[in-house]
Amino acid sequence: MKGLSLFLGCLVPNRYPGIELATKLCLAKLDIDCTDLAGASCCPAPGVFRSFDRTTWLTLASRNIELSEKMERDMLTICNGCFSTLADANHSIKEDDFAKKEVNEHLKKIGKEVKGNIDVRHIIEFLYEEYGPEKIASYVERQLDIRVAVHYGCHLIKPTKDRGLGNFERPTFFDELVTALGATSIEYPDKMACCGAGGGVRASMKEKSLEMTEAKLSRIKEAEVDCIVNSCPFCHMQLGEGQSEIKEQMEIEYDIPVLHYTQLLGLALGFTAEMLGIDTNIEKNRKFMDLLDAEIES
Amino acid sequence: MTDMKKFGTGILDELKNASIDASKCMQCGVCSASCPSGRHTTLNIRKLVRIAGKTNDILSNEELWMCTTCYNCQERCPRNINIVDILLDIRAISVHQGFIHPEHRVVCEMLLEYGHAVPINEKNRKERVNLGLEELPETVHKYEDGLEEVKTLLASCGFGKLIKHTESRVTEDKT
């Protein structure tokens, strides 16, 4: 297996730097060989840019992939959107000679050539496939005795024909990584439903996108969980900031902490909330951390 | 104005090519029943599949942009039609004809200028420093030569021109 390069994307470094730090802390603690991917750009985002111009989308994605090829490392993503773009683009480069040739015509202008000789990984499937829940559990320093609503998000597993991670209706791999930390993954209706943000809908039809989010949050609230855990900063934004936007728009109040998996993993590996960028100035997060501390003391 | 005058004959051929797969559709409705957006918006994905490749009117259909690309419809389609892939192709033809939401154009302008759809802001520069990270991430934000490469590629693909073209189209339509 090759070492990894960390592809940051846009939302993680520019809106949720805590997730970037949590990822780096966890990777180091798990002894995973992963280095920064210097000079990468937007993946570019699948919902919008692929919708506008496929050649532009594929060419920019290929530049990012080429940076990792130069390092002879597989690419690690921590966002379902980046995974969607980079895995799909990588697949096109490997399987479609015509597309590869067209892209390389453009890349030639900056002295680059994409080869199609690395793989694109998402941290959730990487940890599951290469480490597995049992090995992850062996690293846990702090058992998290909490109730978790796992949100897979769409593009981690779909389209299934390209992802190859099994059926999308009732997957378990993400839940297994959560239960490995001592937590309980709670089943809830519409667990596999979209957060509502994708495809450019959050950008252009925010009210409608929040209605989808509200429907999902209402199911999660009924399940009486301590937090939501996701694998994508865009879902993270929609389910997290979305709660304040829903309060404003619909006067419905949700108070559910939202964590990226690397932040939950980081807590289990012994890092503090502050180190993982979990904002404890927010009341719901403070309550969540108090709950965790109480569980450990008891 | 007829479709032909509005878009020329080539566009319908493009739409037909993008939608070949849709002709397998038997209008069972599993797609619409699986659509999370359809519960909250007017998106009727079954109808879009029915008219895909048959009319130019689809180009200005708002429903194209209500899809979150969750892929439920595509996954569950008993005829294995790649519904979302078709929809994305039709969106692209629509954008090339000048139809784009102003909010989406802003996202494009961000990419053209910064190489990021969501660039850094003051708040998060500070937040990064507070966390002990470097003020700018290891991306094109920090590497100017990388940003120049991205801009060269965007120009090579004609992306800037495309987005400028959509601007003129929107203005045209308003008058």
Short mmCIF file of C-alpha atoms in Angstrom, two decimals, chain A residues 132-265:
data_model
loop_
_atom_site.label_atom_id
_atom_site.label_comp_id
_atom_site.label_asym_id
_atom_site.label_seq_id
_atom_site.Cartn_x
_atom_site.Cartn_y
_atom_site.Cartn_z
CA GLY A 132 -10.97 -2.19 10.72
CA PRO A 133 -13.07 -1.52 13.83
CA GLU A 134 -11.11 -3.90 16.06
CA LYS A 135 -7.76 -2.28 15.40
CA ILE A 136 -9.30 1.20 15.83
CA ALA A 137 -10.77 0.03 19.16
CA SER A 138 -7.31 -1.00 20.33
CA TYR A 139 -6.18 2.65 20.11
CA VAL A 140 -9.10 4.01 22.17
CA GLU A 141 -8.07 5.72 25.39
CA ARG A 142 -11.46 7.08 26.32
CA GLN A 143 -14.58 4.95 25.81
CA LEU A 144 -17.39 7.18 24.54
CA ASP A 145 -20.56 5.88 26.16
CA ILE A 146 -22.91 8.00 24.09
CA ARG A 147 -25.81 7.63 21.63
CA VAL A 148 -24.82 8.63 18.11
CA ALA A 149 -26.87 9.31 14.97
CA VAL A 150 -24.57 8.33 12.11
CA HIS A 151 -25.08 10.33 8.90
CA TYR A 152 -23.33 8.66 5.97
CA GLY A 153 -24.18 11.36 3.44
CA CYS A 154 -24.83 10.48 -0.19
CA HIS A 155 -21.54 10.55 -2.03
CA LEU A 156 -19.55 8.35 0.32
CA ILE A 157 -21.41 5.31 -1.05
CA LYS A 158 -23.34 6.43 -4.13
CA PRO A 159 -23.27 5.80 -7.03
CA THR A 160 -22.62 2.27 -5.72
CA LYS A 161 -21.47 1.07 -9.16
CA ASP A 162 -18.45 3.39 -8.85
CA ARG A 163 -17.85 3.34 -5.08
CA GLY A 164 -17.90 -0.42 -4.62
CA LEU A 165 -18.68 -0.15 -0.90
CA GLY A 166 -21.76 -2.33 -1.05
CA ASN A 167 -25.47 -1.67 -0.90
CA PHE A 168 -26.55 1.85 0.04
CA GLU A 169 -29.84 0.97 1.71
CA ARG A 170 -28.43 -0.42 4.97
CA PRO A 171 -24.66 -0.08 5.14
CA THR A 172 -22.91 -0.76 8.46
CA PHE A 173 -19.22 0.12 7.97
CA PHE A 174 -19.47 3.67 9.30
CA ASP A 175 -21.58 2.53 12.28
CA GLU A 176 -18.95 -0.09 13.08
CA LEU A 177 -16.25 2.58 13.23
CA VAL A 178 -18.45 4.56 15.66
CA THR A 179 -19.22 1.59 17.93
CA ALA A 180 -15.48 0.79 17.97
CA LEU A 181 -15.12 3.94 20.11
CA GLY A 182 -17.53 2.65 22.75
CA ALA A 183 -20.50 4.60 21.40
CA THR A 184 -23.89 3.22 20.37
CA SER A 185 -25.10 3.90 16.85
CA ILE A 186 -28.84 4.53 17.03
CA GLU A 187 -31.08 3.45 14.17
CA TYR A 188 -33.49 6.13 13.01
CA PRO A 189 -35.95 6.53 10.11
CA ASP A 190 -34.52 8.17 7.00
CA LYS A 191 -31.00 7.49 8.25
CA MET A 192 -29.73 7.26 4.67
CA ALA A 193 -31.55 10.43 3.55
CA CYS A 194 -29.65 13.35 2.05
CA CYS A 195 -28.81 16.32 4.31
CA GLY A 196 -30.37 18.60 1.68
CA ALA A 197 -27.27 20.60 0.73
CA GLY A 198 -25.93 18.84 -2.37
CA GLY A 199 -26.20 19.50 -6.08
CA GLY A 200 -26.02 23.26 -5.65
CA VAL A 201 -29.39 23.29 -3.85
CA ARG A 202 -28.07 24.92 -0.65
CA ALA A 203 -26.51 27.70 -2.72
CA SER A 204 -29.50 28.55 -4.87
CA MET A 205 -32.59 27.32 -2.96
CA LYS A 206 -31.62 27.56 0.67
CA GLU A 207 -35.14 27.52 2.11
CA LYS A 208 -36.01 24.31 0.30
CA SER A 209 -32.71 22.71 1.19
CA LEU A 210 -33.36 23.50 4.86
CA GLU A 211 -36.81 21.89 4.67
CA MET A 212 -35.06 18.65 3.71
CA THR A 213 -32.62 19.12 6.58
CA GLU A 214 -35.42 19.82 9.04
CA ALA A 215 -37.18 16.60 8.04
CA LYS A 216 -34.01 14.65 8.77
CA LEU A 217 -33.28 16.49 12.05
CA SER A 218 -36.82 15.80 13.31
CA ARG A 219 -36.20 12.06 12.89
CA ILE A 220 -32.86 12.33 14.66
CA LYS A 221 -34.38 14.28 17.53
CA GLU A 222 -37.05 11.60 18.04
CA ALA A 223 -34.26 9.03 18.34
CA GLU A 224 -32.91 10.92 21.39
CA VAL A 225 -29.24 10.92 20.48
CA ASP A 226 -26.36 12.80 22.09
CA CYS A 227 -24.83 13.89 18.78
CA ILE A 228 -24.77 13.50 15.00
CA VAL A 229 -21.60 12.19 13.38
CA ASN A 230 -20.86 12.76 9.70
CA SER A 231 -18.09 12.18 7.18
CA CYS A 232 -18.42 15.36 5.14
CA PRO A 233 -17.94 19.07 5.95
CA PHE A 234 -20.81 20.05 3.65
CA CYS A 235 -23.26 17.75 5.49
CA HIS A 236 -21.59 19.05 8.68
CA MET A 237 -22.47 22.62 7.68
CA GLN A 238 -26.01 21.78 6.62
CA LEU A 239 -26.82 19.75 9.75
CA GLY A 240 -24.92 22.12 12.07
CA GLU A 241 -25.30 25.74 10.87
CA GLY A 242 -28.57 24.52 9.40
CA GLN A 243 -29.99 24.23 12.92
CA SER A 244 -29.58 27.99 13.50
CA GLU A 245 -30.89 28.75 10.02
CA ILE A 246 -33.94 26.54 10.64
CA LYS A 247 -34.56 28.32 13.93
CA GLU A 248 -34.62 31.63 12.08
CA GLN A 249 -36.62 30.40 9.09
CA MET A 250 -39.13 28.04 10.69
CA GLU A 251 -38.89 28.82 14.40
CA ILE A 252 -38.16 25.20 15.17
CA GLU A 253 -35.39 24.64 17.66
CA TYR A 254 -32.86 21.84 17.44
CA ASP A 255 -30.01 21.53 19.84
CA ILE A 256 -28.01 18.59 18.57
CA PRO A 257 -24.19 18.67 18.55
CA VAL A 258 -22.67 17.80 15.16
CA LEU A 259 -19.23 16.22 14.83
CA HIS A 260 -17.13 15.05 11.92
CA TYR A 261 -15.95 11.47 12.51
CA THR A 262 -12.35 12.63 12.95
CA GLN A 263 -13.50 14.80 15.88
CA LEU A 264 -15.34 11.89 17.54
CA LEU A 265 -12.34 9.63 16.92
#
